[in-house]
PDB file of N, CA, C and O in Angstrom:
ATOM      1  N   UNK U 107      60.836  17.283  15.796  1.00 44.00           N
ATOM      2  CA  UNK U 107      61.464  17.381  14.498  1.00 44.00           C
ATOM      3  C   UNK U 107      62.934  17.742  14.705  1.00 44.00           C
ATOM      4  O   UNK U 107      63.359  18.333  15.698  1.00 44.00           O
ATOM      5  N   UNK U 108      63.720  17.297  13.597  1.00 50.00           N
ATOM      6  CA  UNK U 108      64.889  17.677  14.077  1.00 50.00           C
ATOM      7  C   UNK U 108      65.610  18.935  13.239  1.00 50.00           C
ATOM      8  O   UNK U 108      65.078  19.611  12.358  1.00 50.00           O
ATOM      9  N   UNK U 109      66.848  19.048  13.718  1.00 59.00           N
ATOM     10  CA  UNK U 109      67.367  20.353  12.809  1.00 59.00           C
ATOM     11  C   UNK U 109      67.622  20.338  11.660  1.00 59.00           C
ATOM     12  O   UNK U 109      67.415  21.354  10.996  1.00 59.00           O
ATOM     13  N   UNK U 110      68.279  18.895  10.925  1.00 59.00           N
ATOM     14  CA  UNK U 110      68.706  18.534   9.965  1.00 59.00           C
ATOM     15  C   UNK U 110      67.954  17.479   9.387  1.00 59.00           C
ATOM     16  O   UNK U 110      67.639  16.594  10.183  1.00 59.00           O
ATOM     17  N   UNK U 111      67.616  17.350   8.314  1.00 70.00           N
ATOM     18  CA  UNK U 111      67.096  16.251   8.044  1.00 70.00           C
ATOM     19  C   UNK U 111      68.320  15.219   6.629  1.00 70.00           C
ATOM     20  O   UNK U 111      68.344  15.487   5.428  1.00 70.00           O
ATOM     21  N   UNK U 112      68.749  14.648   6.987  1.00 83.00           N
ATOM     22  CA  UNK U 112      69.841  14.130   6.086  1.00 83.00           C
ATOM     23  C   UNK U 112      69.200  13.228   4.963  1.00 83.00           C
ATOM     24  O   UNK U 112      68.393  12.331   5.206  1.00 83.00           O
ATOM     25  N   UNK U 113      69.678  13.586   3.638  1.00 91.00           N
ATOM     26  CA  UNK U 113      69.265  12.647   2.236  1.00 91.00           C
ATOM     27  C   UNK U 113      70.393  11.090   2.397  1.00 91.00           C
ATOM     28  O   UNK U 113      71.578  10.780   2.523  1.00 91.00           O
ATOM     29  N   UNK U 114      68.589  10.303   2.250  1.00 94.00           N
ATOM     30  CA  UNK U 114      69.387   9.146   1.965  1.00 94.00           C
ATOM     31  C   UNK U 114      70.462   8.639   1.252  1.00 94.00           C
ATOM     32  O   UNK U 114      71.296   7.859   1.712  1.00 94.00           O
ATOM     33  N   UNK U 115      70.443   8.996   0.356  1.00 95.00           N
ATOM     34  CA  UNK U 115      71.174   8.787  -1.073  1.00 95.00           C
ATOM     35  C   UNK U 115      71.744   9.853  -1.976  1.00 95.00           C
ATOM     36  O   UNK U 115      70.914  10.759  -2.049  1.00 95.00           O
ATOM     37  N   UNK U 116      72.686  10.086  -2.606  1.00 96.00           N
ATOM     38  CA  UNK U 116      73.027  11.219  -3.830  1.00 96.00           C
ATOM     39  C   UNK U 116      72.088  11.470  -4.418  1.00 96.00           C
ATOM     40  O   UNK U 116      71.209  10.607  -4.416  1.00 96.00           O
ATOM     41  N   UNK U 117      71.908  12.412  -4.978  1.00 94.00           N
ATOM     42  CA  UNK U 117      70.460  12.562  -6.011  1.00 94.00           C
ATOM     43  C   UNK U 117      71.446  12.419  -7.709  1.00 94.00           C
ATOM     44  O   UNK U 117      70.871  12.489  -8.795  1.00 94.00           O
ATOM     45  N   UNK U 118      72.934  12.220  -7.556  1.00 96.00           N
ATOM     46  CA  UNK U 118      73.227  12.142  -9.151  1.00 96.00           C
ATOM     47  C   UNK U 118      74.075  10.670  -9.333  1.00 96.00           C
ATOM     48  O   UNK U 118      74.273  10.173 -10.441  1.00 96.00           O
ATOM     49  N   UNK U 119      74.595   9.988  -7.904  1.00 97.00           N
ATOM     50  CA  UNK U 119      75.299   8.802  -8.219  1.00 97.00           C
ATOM     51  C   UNK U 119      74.009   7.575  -7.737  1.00 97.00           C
ATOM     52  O   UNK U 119      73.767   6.526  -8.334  1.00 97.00           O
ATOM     53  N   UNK U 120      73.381   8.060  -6.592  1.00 96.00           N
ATOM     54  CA  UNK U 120      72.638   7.193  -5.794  1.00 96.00           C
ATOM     55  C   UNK U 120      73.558   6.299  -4.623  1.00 96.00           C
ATOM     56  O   UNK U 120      73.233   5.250  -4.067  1.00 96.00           O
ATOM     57  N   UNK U 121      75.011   7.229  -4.437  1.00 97.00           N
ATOM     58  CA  UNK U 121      75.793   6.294  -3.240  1.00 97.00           C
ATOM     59  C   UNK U 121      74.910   7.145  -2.224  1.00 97.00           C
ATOM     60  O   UNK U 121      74.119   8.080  -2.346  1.00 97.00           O
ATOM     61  N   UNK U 122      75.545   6.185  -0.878  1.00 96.00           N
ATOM     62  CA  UNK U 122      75.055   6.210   0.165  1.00 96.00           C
ATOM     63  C   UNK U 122      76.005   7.353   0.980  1.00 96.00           C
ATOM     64  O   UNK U 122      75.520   8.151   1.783  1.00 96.00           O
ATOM     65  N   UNK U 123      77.189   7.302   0.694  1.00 96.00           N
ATOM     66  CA  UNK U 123      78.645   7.474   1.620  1.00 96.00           C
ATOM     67  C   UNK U 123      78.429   9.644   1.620  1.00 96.00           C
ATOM     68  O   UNK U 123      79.056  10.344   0.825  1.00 96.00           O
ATOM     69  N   UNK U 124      77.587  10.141   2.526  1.00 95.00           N
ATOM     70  CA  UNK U 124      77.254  11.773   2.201  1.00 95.00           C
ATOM     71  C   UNK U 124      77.590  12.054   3.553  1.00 95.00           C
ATOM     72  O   UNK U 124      77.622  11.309   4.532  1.00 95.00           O
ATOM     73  N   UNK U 125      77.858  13.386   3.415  1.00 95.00           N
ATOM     74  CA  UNK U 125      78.457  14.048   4.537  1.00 95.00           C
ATOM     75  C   UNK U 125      77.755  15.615   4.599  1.00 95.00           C
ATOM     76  O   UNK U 125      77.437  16.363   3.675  1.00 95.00           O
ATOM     77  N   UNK U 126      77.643  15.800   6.183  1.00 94.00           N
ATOM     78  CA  UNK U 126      77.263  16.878   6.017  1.00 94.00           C
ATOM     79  C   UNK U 126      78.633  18.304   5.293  1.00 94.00           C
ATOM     80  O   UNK U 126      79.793  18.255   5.702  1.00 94.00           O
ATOM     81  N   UNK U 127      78.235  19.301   4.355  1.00 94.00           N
ATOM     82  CA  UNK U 127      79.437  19.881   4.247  1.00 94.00           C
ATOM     83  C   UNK U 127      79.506  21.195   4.780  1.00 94.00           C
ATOM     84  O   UNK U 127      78.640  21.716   5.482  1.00 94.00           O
ATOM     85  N   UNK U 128      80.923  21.873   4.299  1.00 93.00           N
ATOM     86  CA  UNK U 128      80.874  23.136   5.396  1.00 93.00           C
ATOM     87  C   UNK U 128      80.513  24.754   5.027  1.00 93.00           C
ATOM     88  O   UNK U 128      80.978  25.799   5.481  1.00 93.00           O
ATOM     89  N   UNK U 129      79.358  24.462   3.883  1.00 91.00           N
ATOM     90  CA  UNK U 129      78.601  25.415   3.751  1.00 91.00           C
ATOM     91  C   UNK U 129      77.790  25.908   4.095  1.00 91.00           C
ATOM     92  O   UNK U 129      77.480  27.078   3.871  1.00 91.00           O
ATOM     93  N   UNK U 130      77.129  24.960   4.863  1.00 85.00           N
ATOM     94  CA  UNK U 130      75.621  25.696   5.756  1.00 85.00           C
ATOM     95  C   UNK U 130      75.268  24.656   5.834  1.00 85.00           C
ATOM     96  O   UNK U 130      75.853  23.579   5.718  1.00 85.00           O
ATOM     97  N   UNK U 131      73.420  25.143   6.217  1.00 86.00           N
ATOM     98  CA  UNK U 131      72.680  24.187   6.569  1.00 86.00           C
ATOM     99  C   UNK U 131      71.854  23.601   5.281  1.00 86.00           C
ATOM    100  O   UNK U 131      71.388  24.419   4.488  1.00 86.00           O
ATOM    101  N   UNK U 132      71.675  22.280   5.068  1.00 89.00           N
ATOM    102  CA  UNK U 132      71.254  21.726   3.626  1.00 89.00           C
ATOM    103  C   UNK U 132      72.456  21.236   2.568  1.00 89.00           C
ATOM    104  O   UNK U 132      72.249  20.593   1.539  1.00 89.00           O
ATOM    105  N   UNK U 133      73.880  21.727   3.099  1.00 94.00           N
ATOM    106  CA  UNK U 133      74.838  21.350   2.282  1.00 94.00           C
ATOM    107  C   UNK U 133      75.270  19.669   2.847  1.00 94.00           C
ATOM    108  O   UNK U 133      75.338  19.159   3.966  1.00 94.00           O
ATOM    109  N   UNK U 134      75.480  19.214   1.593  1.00 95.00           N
ATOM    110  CA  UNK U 134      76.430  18.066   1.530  1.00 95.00           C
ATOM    111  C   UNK U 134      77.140  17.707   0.452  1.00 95.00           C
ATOM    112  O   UNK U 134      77.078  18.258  -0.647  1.00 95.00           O
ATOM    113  N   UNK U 135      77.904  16.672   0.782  1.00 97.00           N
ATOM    114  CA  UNK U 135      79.258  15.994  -0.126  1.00 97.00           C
ATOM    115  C   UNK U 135      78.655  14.740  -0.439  1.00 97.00           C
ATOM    116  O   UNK U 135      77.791  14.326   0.334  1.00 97.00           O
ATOM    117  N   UNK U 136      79.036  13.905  -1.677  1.00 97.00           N
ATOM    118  CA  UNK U 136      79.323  13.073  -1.570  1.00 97.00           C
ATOM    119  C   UNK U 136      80.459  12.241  -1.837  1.00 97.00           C
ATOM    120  O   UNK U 136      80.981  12.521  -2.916  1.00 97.00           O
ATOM    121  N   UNK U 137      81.123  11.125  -1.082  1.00 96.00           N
ATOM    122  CA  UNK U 137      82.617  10.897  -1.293  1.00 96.00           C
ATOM    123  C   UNK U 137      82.552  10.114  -2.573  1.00 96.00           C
ATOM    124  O   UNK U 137      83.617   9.929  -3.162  1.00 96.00           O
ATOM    125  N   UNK U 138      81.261   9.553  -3.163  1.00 97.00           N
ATOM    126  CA  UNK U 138      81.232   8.369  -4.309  1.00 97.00           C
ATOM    127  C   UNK U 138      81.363   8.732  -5.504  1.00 97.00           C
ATOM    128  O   UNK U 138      81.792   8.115  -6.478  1.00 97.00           O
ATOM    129  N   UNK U 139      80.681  10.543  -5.313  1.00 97.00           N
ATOM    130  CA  UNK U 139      81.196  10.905  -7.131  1.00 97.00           C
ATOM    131  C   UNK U 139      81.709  12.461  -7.160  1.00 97.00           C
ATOM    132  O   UNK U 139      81.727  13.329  -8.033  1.00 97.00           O
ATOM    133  N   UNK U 140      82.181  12.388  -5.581  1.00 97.00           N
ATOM    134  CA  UNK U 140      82.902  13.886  -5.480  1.00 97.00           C
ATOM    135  C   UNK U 140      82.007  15.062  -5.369  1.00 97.00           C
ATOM    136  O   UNK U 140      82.562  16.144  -5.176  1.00 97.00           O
ATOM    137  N   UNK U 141      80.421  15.028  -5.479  1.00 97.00           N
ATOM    138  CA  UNK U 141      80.019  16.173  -5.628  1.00 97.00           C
ATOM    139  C   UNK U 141      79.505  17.016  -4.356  1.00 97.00           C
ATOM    140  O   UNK U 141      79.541  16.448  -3.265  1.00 97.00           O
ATOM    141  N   UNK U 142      79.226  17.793  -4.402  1.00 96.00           N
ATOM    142  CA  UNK U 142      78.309  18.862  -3.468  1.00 96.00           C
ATOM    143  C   UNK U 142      77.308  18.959  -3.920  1.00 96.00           C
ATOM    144  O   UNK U 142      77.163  18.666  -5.107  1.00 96.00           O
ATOM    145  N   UNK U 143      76.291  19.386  -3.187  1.00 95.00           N
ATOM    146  CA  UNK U 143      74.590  19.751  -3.275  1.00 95.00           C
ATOM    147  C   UNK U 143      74.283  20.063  -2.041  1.00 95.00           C
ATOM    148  O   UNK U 143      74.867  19.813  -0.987  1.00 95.00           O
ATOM    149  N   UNK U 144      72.902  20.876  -2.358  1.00 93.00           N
ATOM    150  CA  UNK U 144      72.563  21.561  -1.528  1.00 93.00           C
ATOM    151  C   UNK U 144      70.899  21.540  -1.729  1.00 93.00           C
ATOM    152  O   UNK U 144      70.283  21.907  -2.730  1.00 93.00           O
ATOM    153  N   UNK U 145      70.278  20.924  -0.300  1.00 89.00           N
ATOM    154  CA  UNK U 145      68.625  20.690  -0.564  1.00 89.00           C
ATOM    155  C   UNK U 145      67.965  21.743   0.487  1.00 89.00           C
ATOM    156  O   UNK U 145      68.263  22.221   1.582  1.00 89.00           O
ATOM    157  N   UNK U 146      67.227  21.810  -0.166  1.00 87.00           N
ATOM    158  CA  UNK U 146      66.130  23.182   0.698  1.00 87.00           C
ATOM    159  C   UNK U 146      64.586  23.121   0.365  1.00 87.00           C
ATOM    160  O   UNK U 146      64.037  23.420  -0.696  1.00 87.00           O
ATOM    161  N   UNK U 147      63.917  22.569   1.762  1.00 84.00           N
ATOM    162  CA  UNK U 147      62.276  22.986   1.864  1.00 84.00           C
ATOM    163  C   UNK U 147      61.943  24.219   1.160  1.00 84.00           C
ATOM    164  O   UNK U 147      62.790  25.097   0.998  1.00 84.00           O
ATOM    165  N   UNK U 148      60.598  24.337   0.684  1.00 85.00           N
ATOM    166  CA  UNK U 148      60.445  25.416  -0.039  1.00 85.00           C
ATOM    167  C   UNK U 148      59.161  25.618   0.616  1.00 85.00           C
ATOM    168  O   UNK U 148      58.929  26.709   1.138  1.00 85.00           O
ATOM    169  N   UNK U 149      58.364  24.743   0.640  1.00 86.00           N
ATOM    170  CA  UNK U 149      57.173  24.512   1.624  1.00 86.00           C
ATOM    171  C   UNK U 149      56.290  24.037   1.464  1.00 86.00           C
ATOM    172  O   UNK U 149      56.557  22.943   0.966  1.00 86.00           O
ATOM    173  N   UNK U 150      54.822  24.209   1.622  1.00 85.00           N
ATOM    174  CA  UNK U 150      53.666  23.028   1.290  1.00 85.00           C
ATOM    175  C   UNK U 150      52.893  23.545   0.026  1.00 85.00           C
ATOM    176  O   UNK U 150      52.847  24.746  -0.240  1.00 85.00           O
ATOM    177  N   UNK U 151      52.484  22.891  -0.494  1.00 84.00           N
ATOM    178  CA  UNK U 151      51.630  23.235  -1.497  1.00 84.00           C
ATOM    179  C   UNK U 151      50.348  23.581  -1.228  1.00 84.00           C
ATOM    180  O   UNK U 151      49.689  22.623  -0.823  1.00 84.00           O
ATOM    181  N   UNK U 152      49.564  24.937  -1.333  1.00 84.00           N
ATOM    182  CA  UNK U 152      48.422  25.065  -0.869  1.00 84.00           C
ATOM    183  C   UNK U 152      46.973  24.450  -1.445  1.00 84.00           C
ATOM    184  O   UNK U 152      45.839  24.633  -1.004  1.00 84.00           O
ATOM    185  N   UNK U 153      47.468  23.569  -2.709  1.00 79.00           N
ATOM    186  CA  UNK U 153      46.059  22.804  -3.056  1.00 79.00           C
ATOM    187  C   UNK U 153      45.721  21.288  -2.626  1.00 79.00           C
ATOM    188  O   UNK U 153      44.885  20.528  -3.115  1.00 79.00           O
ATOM    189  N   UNK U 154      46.723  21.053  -1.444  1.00 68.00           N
ATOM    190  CA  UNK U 154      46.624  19.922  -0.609  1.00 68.00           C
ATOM    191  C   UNK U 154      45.904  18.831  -1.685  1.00 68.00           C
ATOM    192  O   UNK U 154      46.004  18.906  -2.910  1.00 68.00           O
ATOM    193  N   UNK U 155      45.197  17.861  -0.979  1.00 67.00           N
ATOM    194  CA  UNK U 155      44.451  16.308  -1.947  1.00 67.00           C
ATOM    195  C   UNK U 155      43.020  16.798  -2.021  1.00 67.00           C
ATOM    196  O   UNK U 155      42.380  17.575  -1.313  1.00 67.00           O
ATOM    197  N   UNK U 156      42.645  15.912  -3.387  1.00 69.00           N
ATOM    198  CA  UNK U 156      41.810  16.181  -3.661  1.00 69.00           C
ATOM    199  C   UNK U 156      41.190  14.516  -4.068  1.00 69.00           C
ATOM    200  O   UNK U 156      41.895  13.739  -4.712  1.00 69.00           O
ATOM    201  N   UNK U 157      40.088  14.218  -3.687  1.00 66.00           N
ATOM    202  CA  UNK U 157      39.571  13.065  -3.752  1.00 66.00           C
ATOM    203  C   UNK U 157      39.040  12.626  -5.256  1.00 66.00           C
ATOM    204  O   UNK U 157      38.202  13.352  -5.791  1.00 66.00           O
ATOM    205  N   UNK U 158      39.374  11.798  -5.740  1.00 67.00           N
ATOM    206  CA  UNK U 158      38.455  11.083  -7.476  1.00 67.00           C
ATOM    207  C   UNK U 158      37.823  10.377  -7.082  1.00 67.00           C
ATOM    208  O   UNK U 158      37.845  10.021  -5.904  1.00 67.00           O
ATOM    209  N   UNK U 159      36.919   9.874  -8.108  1.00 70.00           N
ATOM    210  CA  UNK U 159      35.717   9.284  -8.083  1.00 70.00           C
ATOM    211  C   UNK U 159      36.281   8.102  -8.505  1.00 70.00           C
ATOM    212  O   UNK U 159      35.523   7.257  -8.982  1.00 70.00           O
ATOM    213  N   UNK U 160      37.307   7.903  -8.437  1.00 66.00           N
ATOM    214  CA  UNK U 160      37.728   6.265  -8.302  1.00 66.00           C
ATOM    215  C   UNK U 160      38.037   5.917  -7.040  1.00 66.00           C
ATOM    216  O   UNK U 160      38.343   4.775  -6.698  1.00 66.00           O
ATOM    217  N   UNK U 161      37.937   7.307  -5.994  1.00 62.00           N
ATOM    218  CA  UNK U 161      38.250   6.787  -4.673  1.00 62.00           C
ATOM    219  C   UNK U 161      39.766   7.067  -3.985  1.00 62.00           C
ATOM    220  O   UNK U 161      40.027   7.388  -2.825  1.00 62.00           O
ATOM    221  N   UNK U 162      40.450   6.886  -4.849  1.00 62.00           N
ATOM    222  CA  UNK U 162      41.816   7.399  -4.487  1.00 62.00           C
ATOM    223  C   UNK U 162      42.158   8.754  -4.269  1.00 62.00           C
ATOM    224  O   UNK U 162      41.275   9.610  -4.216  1.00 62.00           O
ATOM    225  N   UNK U 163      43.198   8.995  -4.155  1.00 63.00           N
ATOM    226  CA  UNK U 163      43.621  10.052  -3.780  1.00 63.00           C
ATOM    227  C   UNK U 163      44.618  10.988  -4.572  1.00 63.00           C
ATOM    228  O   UNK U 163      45.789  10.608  -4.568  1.00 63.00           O
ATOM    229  N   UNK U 164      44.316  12.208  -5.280  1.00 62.00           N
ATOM    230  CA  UNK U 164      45.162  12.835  -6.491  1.00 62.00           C
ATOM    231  C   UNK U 164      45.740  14.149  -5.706  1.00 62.00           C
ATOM    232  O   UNK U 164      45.289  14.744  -4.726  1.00 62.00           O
ATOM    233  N   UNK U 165      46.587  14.317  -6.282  1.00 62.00           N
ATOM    234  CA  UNK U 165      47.515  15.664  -5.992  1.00 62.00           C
ATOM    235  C   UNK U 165      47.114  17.172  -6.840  1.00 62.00           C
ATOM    236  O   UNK U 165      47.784  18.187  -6.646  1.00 62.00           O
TER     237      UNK U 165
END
């Protein structure tokens, strides 16, 4: 696994063009609509999948 895991895309323009920034770890820029953000794991959900009787698979 690695240290960083980088977002594909902006989460408010959807450009591509992101940079890591110089706030820490989870910070970035983006150059397409000027902004900053900042993403952070929080962790797993402890009621994992649960199977339906249609067979699929529910959250």
């Amino acid at each position: 696994m690695s240290d960083r895991a980088a977002p594909f895309y902006c989460p408010y323009c959807g450009d591509e063009d992101l940079r890591p920034n110089e706030q820490g770890h989870g910070a970035w820029e983006c150059a397409a609509c000027n902004r900053a953000f900042q993403l952070k794991f929080l962790g797993l959900l402890a009621r994992g999948l649960r199977q339906t009787d249609a067979g699929g698979d529910e959250i």
